[in-house]
Short mmCIF file of C-alpha atoms in Angstrom, two decimals:
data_model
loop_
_atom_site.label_atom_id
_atom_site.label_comp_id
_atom_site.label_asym_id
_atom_site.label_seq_id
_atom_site.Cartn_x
_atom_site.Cartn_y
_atom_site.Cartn_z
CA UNK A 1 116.27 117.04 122.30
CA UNK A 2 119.06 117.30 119.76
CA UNK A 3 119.30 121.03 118.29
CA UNK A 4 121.40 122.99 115.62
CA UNK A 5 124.36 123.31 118.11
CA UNK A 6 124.85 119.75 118.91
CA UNK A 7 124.20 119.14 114.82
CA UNK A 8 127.24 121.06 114.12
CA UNK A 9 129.49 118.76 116.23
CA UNK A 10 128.64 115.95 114.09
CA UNK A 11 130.39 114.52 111.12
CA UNK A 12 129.12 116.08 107.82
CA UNK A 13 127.90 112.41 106.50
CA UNK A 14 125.58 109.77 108.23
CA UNK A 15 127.23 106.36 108.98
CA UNK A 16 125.86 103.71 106.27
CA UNK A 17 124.48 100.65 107.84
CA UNK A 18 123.23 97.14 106.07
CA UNK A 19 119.93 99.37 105.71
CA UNK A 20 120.92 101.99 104.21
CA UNK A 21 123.39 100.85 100.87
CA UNK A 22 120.86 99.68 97.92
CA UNK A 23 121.69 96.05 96.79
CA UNK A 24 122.24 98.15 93.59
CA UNK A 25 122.88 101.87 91.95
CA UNK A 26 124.97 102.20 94.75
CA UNK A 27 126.26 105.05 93.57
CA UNK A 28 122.99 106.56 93.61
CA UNK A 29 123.70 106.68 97.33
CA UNK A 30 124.33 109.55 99.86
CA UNK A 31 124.85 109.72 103.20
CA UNK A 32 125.59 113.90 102.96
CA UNK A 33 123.69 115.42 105.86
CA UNK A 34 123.45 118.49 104.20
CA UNK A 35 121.63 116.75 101.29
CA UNK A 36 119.49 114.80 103.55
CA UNK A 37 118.27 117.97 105.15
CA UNK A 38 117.95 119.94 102.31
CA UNK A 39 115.25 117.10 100.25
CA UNK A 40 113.54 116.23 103.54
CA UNK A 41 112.98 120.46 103.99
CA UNK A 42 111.43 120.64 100.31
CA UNK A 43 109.09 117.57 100.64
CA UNK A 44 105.22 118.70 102.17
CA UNK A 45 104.35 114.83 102.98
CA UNK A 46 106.49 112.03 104.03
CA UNK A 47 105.61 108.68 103.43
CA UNK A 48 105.89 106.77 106.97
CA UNK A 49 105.89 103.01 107.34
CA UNK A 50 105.03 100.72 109.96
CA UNK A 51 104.08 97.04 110.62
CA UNK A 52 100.79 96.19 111.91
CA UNK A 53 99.68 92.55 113.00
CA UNK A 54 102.98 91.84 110.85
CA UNK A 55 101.91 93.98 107.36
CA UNK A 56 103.13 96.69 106.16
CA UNK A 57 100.97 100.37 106.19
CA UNK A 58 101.89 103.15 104.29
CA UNK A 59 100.63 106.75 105.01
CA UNK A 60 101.14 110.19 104.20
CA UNK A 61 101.62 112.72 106.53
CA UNK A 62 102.58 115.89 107.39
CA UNK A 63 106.26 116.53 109.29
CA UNK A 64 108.43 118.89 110.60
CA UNK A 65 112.39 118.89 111.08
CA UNK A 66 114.31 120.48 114.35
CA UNK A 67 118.17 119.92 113.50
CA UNK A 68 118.57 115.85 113.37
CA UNK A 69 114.88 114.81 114.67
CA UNK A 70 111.88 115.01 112.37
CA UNK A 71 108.72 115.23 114.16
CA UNK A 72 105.03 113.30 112.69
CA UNK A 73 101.60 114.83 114.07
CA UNK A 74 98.13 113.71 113.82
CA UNK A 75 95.16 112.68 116.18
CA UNK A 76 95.84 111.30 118.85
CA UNK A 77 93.19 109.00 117.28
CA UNK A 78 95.26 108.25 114.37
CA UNK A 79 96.93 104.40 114.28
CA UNK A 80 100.65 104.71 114.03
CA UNK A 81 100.31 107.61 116.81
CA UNK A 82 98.39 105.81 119.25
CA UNK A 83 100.67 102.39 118.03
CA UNK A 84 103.38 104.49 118.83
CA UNK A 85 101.99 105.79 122.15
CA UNK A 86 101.49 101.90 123.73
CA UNK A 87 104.76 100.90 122.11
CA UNK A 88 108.16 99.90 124.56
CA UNK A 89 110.40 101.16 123.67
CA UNK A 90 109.25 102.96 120.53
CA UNK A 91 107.42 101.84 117.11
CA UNK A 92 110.00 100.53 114.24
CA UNK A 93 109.70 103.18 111.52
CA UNK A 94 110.53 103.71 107.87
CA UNK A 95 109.77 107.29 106.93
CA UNK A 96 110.66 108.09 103.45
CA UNK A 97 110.10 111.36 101.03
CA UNK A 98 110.14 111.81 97.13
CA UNK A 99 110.77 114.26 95.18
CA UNK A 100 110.21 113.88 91.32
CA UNK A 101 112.54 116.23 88.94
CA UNK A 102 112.14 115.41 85.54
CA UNK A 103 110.95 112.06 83.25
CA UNK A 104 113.72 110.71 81.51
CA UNK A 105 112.86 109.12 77.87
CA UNK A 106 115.27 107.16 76.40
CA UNK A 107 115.34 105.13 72.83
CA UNK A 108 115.12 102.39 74.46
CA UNK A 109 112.11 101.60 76.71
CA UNK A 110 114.49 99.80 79.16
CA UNK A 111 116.65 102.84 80.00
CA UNK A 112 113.17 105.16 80.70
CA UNK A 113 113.59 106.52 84.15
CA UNK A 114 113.28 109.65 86.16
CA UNK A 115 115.68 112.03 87.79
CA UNK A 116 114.54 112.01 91.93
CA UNK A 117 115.96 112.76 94.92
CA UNK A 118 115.15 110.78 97.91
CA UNK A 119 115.71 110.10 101.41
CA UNK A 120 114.38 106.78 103.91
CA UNK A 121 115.07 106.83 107.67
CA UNK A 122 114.99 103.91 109.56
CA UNK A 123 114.28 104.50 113.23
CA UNK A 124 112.15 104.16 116.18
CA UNK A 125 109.32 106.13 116.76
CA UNK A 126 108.92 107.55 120.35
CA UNK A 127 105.61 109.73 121.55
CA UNK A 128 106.39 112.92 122.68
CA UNK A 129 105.44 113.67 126.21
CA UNK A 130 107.65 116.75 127.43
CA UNK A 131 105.28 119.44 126.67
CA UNK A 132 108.31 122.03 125.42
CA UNK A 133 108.87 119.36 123.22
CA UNK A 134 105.91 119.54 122.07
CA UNK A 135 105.57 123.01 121.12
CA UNK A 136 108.56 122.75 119.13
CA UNK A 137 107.76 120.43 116.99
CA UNK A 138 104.46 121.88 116.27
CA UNK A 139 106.04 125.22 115.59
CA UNK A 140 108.18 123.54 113.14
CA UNK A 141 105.46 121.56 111.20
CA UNK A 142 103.96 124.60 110.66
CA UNK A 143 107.26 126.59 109.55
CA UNK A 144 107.51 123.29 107.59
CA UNK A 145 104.46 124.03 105.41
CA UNK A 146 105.74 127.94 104.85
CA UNK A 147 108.69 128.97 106.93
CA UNK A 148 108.06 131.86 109.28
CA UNK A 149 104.15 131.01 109.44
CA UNK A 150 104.19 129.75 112.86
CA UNK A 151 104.59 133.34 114.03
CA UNK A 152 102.15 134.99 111.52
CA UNK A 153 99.40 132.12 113.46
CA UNK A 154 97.82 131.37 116.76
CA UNK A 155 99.83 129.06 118.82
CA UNK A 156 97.41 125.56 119.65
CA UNK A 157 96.01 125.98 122.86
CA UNK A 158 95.43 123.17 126.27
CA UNK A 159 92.24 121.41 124.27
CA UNK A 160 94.43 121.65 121.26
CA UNK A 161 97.53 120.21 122.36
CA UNK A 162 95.71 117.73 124.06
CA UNK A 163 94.12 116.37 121.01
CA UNK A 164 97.33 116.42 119.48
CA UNK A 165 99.99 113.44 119.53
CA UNK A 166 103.26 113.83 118.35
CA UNK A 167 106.15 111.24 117.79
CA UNK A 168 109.75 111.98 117.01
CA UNK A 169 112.47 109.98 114.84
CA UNK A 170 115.88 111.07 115.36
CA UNK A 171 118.22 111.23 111.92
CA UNK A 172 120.39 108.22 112.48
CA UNK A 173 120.30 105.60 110.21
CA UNK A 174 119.49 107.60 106.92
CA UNK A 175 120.30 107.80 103.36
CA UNK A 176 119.82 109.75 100.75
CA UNK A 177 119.21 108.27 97.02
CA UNK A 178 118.99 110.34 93.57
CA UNK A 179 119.38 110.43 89.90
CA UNK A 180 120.58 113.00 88.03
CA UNK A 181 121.66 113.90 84.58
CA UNK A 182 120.27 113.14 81.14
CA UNK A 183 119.35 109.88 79.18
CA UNK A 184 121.41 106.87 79.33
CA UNK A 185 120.90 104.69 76.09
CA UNK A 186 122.72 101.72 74.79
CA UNK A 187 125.52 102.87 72.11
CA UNK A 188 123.98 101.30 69.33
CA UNK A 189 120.50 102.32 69.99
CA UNK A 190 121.46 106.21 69.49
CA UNK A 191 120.77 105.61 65.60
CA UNK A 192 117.21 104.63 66.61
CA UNK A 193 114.35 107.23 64.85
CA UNK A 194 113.12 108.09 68.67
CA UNK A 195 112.85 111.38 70.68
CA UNK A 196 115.45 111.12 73.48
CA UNK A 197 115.62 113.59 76.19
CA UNK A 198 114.13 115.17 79.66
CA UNK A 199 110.71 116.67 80.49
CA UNK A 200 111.71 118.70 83.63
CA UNK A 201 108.49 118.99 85.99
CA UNK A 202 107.47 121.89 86.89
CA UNK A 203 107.89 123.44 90.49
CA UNK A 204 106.95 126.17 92.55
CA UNK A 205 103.65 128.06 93.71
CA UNK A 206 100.55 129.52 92.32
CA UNK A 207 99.37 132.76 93.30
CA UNK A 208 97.70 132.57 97.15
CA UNK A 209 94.05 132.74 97.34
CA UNK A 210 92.85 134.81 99.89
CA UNK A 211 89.85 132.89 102.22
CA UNK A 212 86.40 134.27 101.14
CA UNK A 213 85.88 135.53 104.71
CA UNK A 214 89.79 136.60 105.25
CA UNK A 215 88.90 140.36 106.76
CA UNK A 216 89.55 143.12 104.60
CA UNK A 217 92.86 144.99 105.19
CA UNK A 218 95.09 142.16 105.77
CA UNK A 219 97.40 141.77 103.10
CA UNK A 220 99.51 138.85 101.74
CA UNK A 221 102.24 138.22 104.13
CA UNK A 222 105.73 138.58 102.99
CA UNK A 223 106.78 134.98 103.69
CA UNK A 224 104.16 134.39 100.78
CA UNK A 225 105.22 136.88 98.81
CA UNK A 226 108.97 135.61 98.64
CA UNK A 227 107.72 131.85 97.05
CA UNK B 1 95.31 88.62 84.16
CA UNK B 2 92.22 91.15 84.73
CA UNK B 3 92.12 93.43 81.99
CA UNK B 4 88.90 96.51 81.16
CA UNK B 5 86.57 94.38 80.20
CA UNK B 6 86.44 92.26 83.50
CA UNK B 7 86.90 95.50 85.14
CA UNK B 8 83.29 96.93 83.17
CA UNK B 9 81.47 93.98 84.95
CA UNK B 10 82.56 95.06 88.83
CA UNK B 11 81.13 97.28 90.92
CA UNK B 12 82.02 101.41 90.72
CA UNK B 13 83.63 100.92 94.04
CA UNK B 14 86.08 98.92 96.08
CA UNK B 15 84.62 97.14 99.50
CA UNK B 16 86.13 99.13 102.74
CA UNK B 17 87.96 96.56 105.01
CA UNK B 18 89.17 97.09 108.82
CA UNK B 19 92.30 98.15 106.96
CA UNK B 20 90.98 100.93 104.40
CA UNK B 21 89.01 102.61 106.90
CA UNK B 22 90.30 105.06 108.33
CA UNK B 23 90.39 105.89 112.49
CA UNK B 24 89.76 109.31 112.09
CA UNK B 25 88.44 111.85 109.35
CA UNK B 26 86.58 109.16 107.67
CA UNK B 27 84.32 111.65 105.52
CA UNK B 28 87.34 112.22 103.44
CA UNK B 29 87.71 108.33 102.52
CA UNK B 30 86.60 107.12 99.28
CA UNK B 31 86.37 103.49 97.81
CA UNK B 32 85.60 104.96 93.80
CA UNK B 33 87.38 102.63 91.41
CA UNK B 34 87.28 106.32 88.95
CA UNK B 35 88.83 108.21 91.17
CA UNK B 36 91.21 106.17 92.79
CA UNK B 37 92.41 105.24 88.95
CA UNK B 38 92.74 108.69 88.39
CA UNK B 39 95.04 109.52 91.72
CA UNK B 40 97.02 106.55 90.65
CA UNK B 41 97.64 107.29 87.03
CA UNK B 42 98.50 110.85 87.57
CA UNK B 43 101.71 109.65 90.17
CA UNK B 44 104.84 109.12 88.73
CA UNK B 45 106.35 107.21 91.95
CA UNK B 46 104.67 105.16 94.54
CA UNK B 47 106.02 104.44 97.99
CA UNK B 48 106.34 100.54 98.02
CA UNK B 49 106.21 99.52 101.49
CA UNK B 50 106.78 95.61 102.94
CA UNK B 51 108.70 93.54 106.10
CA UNK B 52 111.94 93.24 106.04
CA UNK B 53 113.23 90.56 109.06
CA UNK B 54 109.76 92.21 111.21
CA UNK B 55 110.93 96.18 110.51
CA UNK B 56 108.88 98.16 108.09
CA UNK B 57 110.84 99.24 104.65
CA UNK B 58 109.16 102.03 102.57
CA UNK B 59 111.14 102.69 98.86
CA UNK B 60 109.88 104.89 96.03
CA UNK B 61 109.32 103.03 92.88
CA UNK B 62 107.76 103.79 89.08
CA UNK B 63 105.12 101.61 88.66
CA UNK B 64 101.67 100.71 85.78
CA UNK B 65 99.05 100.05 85.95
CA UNK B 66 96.44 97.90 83.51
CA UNK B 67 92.83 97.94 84.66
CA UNK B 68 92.66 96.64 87.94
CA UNK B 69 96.48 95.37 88.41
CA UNK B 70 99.47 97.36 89.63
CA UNK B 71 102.81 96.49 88.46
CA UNK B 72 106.17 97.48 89.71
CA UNK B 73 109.42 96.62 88.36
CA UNK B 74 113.18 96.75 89.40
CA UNK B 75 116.12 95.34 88.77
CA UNK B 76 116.06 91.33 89.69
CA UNK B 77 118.87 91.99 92.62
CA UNK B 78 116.58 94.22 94.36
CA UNK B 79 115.51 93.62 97.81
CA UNK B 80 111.27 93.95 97.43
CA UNK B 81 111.59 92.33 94.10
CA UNK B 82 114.25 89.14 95.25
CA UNK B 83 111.85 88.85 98.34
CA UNK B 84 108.28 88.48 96.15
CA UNK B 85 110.03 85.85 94.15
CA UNK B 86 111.23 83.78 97.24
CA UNK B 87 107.61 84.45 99.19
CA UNK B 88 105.39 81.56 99.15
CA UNK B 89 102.27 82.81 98.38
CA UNK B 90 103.68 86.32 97.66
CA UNK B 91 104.77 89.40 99.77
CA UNK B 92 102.99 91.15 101.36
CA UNK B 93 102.52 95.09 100.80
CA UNK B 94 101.27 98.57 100.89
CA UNK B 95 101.78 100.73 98.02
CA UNK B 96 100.53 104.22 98.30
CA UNK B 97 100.60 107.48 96.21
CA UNK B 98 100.19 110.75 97.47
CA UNK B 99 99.73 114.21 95.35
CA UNK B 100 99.91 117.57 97.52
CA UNK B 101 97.75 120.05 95.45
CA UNK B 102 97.63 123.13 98.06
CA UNK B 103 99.11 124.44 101.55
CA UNK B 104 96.11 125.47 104.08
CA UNK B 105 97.17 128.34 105.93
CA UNK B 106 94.61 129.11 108.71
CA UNK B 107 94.84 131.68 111.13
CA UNK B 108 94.95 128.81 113.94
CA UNK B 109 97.87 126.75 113.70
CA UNK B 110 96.39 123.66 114.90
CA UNK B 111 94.35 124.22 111.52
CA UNK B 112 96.98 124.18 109.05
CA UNK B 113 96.80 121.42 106.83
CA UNK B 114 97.20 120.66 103.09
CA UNK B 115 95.02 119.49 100.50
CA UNK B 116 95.81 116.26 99.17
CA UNK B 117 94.67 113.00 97.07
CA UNK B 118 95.82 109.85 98.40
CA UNK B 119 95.61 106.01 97.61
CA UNK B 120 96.39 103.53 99.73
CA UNK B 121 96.46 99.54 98.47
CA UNK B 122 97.00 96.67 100.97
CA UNK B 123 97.98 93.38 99.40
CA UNK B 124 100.19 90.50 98.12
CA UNK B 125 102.70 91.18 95.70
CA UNK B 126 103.14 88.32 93.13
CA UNK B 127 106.47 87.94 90.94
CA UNK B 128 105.36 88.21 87.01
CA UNK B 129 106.58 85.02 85.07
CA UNK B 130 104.59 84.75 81.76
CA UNK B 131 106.05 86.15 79.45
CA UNK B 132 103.32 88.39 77.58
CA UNK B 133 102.48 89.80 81.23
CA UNK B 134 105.74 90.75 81.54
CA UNK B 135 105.71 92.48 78.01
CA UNK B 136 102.53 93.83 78.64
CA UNK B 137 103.44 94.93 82.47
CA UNK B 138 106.18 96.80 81.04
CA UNK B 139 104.86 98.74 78.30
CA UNK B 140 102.24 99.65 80.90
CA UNK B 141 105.29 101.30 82.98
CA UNK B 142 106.58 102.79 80.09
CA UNK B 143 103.25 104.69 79.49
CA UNK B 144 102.41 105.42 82.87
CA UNK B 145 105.47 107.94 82.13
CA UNK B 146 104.35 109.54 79.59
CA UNK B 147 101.41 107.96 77.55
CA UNK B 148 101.83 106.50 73.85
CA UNK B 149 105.72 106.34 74.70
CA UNK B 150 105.84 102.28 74.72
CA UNK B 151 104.74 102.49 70.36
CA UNK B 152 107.99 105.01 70.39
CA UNK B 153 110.67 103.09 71.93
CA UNK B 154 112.85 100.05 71.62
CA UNK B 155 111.04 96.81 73.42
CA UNK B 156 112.66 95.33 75.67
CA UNK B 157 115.40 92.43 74.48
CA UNK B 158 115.93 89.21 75.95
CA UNK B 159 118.62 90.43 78.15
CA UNK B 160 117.08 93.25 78.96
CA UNK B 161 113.67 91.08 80.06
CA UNK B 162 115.63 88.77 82.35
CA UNK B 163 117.15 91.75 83.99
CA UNK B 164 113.89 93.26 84.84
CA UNK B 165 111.72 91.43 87.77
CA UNK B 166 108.41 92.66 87.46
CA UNK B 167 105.86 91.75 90.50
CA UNK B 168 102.03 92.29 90.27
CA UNK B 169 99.38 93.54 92.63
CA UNK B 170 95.83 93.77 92.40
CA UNK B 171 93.56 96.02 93.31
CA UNK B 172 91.08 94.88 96.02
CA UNK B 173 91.73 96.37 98.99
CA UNK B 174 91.67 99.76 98.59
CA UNK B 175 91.18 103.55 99.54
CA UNK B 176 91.72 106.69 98.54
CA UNK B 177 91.35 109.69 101.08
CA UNK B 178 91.51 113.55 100.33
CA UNK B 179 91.13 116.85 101.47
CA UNK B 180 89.54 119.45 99.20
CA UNK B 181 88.13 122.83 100.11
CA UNK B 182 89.65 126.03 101.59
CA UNK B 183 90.59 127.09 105.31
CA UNK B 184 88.56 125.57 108.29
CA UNK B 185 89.14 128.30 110.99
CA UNK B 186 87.22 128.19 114.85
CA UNK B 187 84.79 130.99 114.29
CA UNK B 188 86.21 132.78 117.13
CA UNK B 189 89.59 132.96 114.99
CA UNK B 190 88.01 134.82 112.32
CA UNK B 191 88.80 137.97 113.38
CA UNK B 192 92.49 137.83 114.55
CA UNK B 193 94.95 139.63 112.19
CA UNK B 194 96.60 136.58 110.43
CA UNK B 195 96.31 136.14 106.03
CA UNK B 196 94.61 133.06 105.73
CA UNK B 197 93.79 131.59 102.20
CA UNK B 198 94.94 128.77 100.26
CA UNK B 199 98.42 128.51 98.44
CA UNK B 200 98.13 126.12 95.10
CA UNK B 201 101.10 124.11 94.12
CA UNK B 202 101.97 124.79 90.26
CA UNK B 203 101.82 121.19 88.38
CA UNK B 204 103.16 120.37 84.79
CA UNK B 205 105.99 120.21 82.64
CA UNK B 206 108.74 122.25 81.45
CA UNK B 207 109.59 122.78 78.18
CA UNK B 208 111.40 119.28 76.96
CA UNK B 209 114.96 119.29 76.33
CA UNK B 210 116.12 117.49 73.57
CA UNK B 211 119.03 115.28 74.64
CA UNK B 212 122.82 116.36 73.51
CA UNK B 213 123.26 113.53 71.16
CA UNK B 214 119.65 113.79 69.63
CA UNK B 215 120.16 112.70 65.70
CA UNK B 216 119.30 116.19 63.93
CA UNK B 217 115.69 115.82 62.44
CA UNK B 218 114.04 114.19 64.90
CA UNK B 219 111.14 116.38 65.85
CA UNK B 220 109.22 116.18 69.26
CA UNK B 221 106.34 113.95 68.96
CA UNK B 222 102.73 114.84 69.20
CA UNK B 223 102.23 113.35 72.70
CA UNK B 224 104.97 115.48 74.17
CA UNK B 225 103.92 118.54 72.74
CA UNK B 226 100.08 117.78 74.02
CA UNK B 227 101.49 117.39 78.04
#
């Protein structure tokens, strides 16, 4: 298993490959590994891809990162986990996460965009087996969801675990893709009677809702408090 | 191309196929043409997903919609876009949307979860050639932005249309699956000393920001002040 201290022998930038630079916006590009960590940590679902009887499927789930691996749960019911499970030597992957930041209108409906930040990873997909492994990477897709939780919860037990399946995709061939900045209209359209600007989305937390039966006493951890 | 009132004479749900239902959890699968409308036209950006020399590729993209078609645009040197115009009969996809309303903090870990509306559409991706579908495709992306933009913006010119592949996809085989509802602790877990409760995500906007260059006068319009 790669970890933190391995990481920091690395180079600071991933190496592009034909997969990873866009046929265009190129300079939308990033290979920063910094960058890449920090949108994959703020992202709740990924979006993983995988080919089926030669289509594509798309689905949403949950993940967790451990230095350069990210780590997918589910069932061990689930498709792509029990694909991934029968697969030699691992199940080709695209795993890919969004973030939105603000719509973009321009006076021109051609130049309407939005600022994101993105990153896809192109890998394989391998089950994991080694049951430290395991425990790992379920400790940090729950420290995913609110760091420090997997402490404040109890650990999955045998029957658990066992139900469990867990894949890994090591951070190799990854980019990172974003747009920034304000609205980019033609010259001669800046005369034009339209509204031109940014509608920032908003971010962040509402307050925590305590479970109807959550016994009385316990307070709001401060992991929750700091949001 | 199928517009509302075709859509008025189908039935309130789409058919489930091997492909839209799901292995496990299948009690939070729904085929409802309202509701899956409704987790579609409150995304921003899909997660396009298609085959790329047999390995899966999964991109964000903006996208419309107009009654039961999807449409997603790009530039025409993109690689999803190039492809559906090559593909004989089209390309074939998975385009799915995801919004994460709340983090599920149990007192179990293997209960964590979020709650989340997802929509999941399997199908072939056709490249938009006639004209007025094209015009009409991309108003519908305009407005999927923010809605009654397209009436206050500059139509696309001739340049501007040829630079701007559009490709369609219908709605037929589809799903949406969710998870509503607060924390689904073991009852033996009740009692151990862990917070467990629900933690909302905020949604909406920011306050607009007018951009640098705005010509002085030009007020924000109704629909932005309504969001």
């Amino acid at each position: 298993m790669q970890g933190t201290s391995q990481a920091t022998a690395q180079s600071a930038a991933y190496t592009p490959t034909d997969r990873t630079v866009p046929t265009r916006s190129a300079d939308r590009a990033s290979y920063d590994r910094e960058l890449v960590h920090s949108i994959l940590d703020e992202a709740y679902v990924c979006h993983l891809g995988f080919v089926r009887d030669g289509l594509p499927v798309v689905l949403p789930t949950l993940f967790g990162r451990v230095g350069e691996t990210l780590y997918v749960h589910g069932s061990t019911g689930s498709r792509p986990l029990r694909m991934t499970g029968r697969a030699d030597p691992g199940l080709p992957v695209c795993l890919t996460v969004t973030h939105v930041d603000a719509l973009v209108l321009a006076r021109s409906a051609f130049h309407h965009s939005i600022n994101y930040r993105s990153v896809v990873v192109h890998g394989m997909a391998y089950d994991v087996t080694d049951p430290e492994e395991k425990r790992t990477a379920l400790d940090a897709l729950v420290d995913h969801v609110v760091a420090g939780r997997s402490r404040d919860s109890r650990p999955a037990d045998k029957k658990e675990l066992a139900a469990t399946a867990v894949i890994r995709l090591d951070l190799n061939e990854v980019s990172a893709k974003l747009r920034t900045g304000g609205v980019n209209d033609e010259p001669e359209d800046l005369a034009l009677p339209h509204w031109a600007g940014l509608v920032p989305l908003r971010k962040g937390y509402e307050a925590p809702v305590d479970a109807p039966d959550l016994t009385p006493g316990i307070e709001l951890p401060g992991y929750l408090r700091e949001l």
